[in-house]
Amino acid sequence: MRRLLTPLIIVLLGVAVALAVREFMRSRPATPSPVPAGDYEIAWIHTTTNPQTWERLVAAAFQIKRKFPGVQIDDSRAFLDQTAAVPEVVITVPGRSDKLRIRWYKLSSEVNTKDWVHALSRRYPAPLAFMGGSSSDRAIELAEALNEQADWKGARPLLFITTATANQVTDPETYKTESLIRLYPNRTFRGCFTNEAMARAVVDFVWKSKDLRPTGDQEARAYVMAWQDDPYSVDLADQFVQRFRERNDLPVPLKTVLDRIPYSVGTFTDPNPQERDVLDHRLLPELAAHPKDRAVLVLPAVTQPTRRMMRAFAADSPLVGWKQLVAVTGDGVSFNTVYRDADVIWPVQELSIPLVFFAHESPVAWSGGDGPADTASLHPPTATDDVLLFFDMINVAAQALYLGERVNDADKFGERVRAQPFYAADGERRTGEGEHIVVVRPQFGNDGRVSRETVLEVFKRKAGAWELVTRLVKEGPVGAN
């Protein structure tokens, strides 16, 4: 009994200590850092579990120095050892004493978005702006928290949404839809393109590409899948359907088929039962019935569902991507997935279908060379689009603050931001210039086999036309068949 009792007591004491620490952490309020007199603050709200995104934001700040050599970037407190600390990167402009401080206020199980918004509203001065919204859910949460917070020490802050792309959001209780950018009205700016803009750009690019657009003798076909448990997927699927209906410039009519899949849960390799049902009873039979036509398959989803659906098509017919099928999506698949990490995540011989997807900035704006990476480096093979997106947002904010007389509050700051050409009048990012398209092209040999080489092309929209930025050849892993 003694032998059993001692370990049991130790375990119980450990559990008690853990619970006590947990309750202590929960009782700790969100504590903002003070802002030195005359300085500005942008409060970046993000989870503690993804420090890589903060590293990329710091890298974006250093790109300001590259563009304006006199600007000083202080990252001495950007990477702190303590988990609960508030990291910051500080931008100083020559001839000005007022500094811009971008601070990471971390979301955790103990401190949520509303906690930070409430705490920062009580501090003087309040932030000039909040930045966040890496996903639609996060953006909704932040926008609603800001809108509900009525009392501020000064003017209400602006909100800069980073990468949440949804046009419309639906209230789960009333089922009413509202524009995401209007949840915090007249004070929200979005640095990324929306689902509508992405769908419009992808469709325009595919329609202008002779070897990608849908074909058919009597009609062309577009198959759209929408995963109902993913608001991003539902909204983006609807945007693709609307864009297809707008286009009447194919030689034959376009038939659009929308399949709503109940859930996106599944493995990395095999379709879930509902996906398999659509695949076996609609899509594969239709492709088999029209062997000389090329169809478009819309997969508005993140990497995992997109990958397993493409793998299922290729497993059934390895050469289906040669002439019969082109897959398209938004920004749910990243350049890192198909280039840097392709040997593991995107083996082209298993996914032998051309894929067209969207990027908000150039993913290949490398500074050159394969030297050691630091916060100021943009080296291959890691994509650069996230850094450039953060750079554009920080650059617009910095120019609004420092080009002209001093900004004293968020109202004046908002006027200056809105006057710059990056954002449209409603706060959305301007379209028609700067959109990027990535095309992943599997290579097919004369022997009917899929090559282990992949060709990747990156295009940029400029003055309404698509210009080739670069063409890369990705070798498959050594030993691939």
Coordinates of C-alpha atoms in Angstrom, one line a residue, residues 44-61 78-79 89 102 104 131-135 162-163 375 386-391 394:
W44 CA -1.6 43.1 -33.6
I45 CA -4.0 40.5 -32.2
H46 CA -2.9 36.9 -32.9
T47 CA -2.6 33.5 -31.2
T48 CA 0.4 32.4 -29.3
T49 CA 0.5 29.1 -31.3
N50 CA 1.8 30.6 -34.5
P51 CA 4.9 32.7 -33.8
Q52 CA 6.0 32.2 -37.5
T53 CA 3.4 34.8 -38.6
W54 CA 4.9 37.3 -36.2
E55 CA 8.3 36.6 -37.6
R56 CA 7.0 37.3 -41.1
L57 CA 5.4 40.6 -39.9
V58 CA 8.8 41.7 -38.4
A59 CA 10.4 40.8 -41.8
A60 CA 7.8 43.0 -43.4
A61 CA 8.8 45.9 -41.2
A78 CA 10.5 41.6 -31.1
F79 CA 11.5 38.1 -29.9
V89 CA 8.9 46.2 -33.4
I102 CA 3.6 47.4 -33.7
W104 CA 1.8 41.6 -30.5
M131 CA -4.5 44.6 -36.9
G132 CA -5.6 40.9 -37.2
G133 CA -8.1 38.6 -38.8
S134 CA -5.9 35.8 -40.2
S135 CA -9.1 33.9 -40.8
T162 CA -4.9 40.9 -42.8
T163 CA -5.8 37.7 -44.6
T375 CA 14.1 38.8 -40.3
D386 CA 2.8 37.0 -46.7
V387 CA 5.7 39.3 -46.1
L388 CA 4.8 41.6 -49.0
L389 CA 1.2 41.7 -47.8
F390 CA 2.2 42.8 -44.3
F391 CA 4.7 45.2 -45.9
I394 CA 2.6 48.7 -42.7

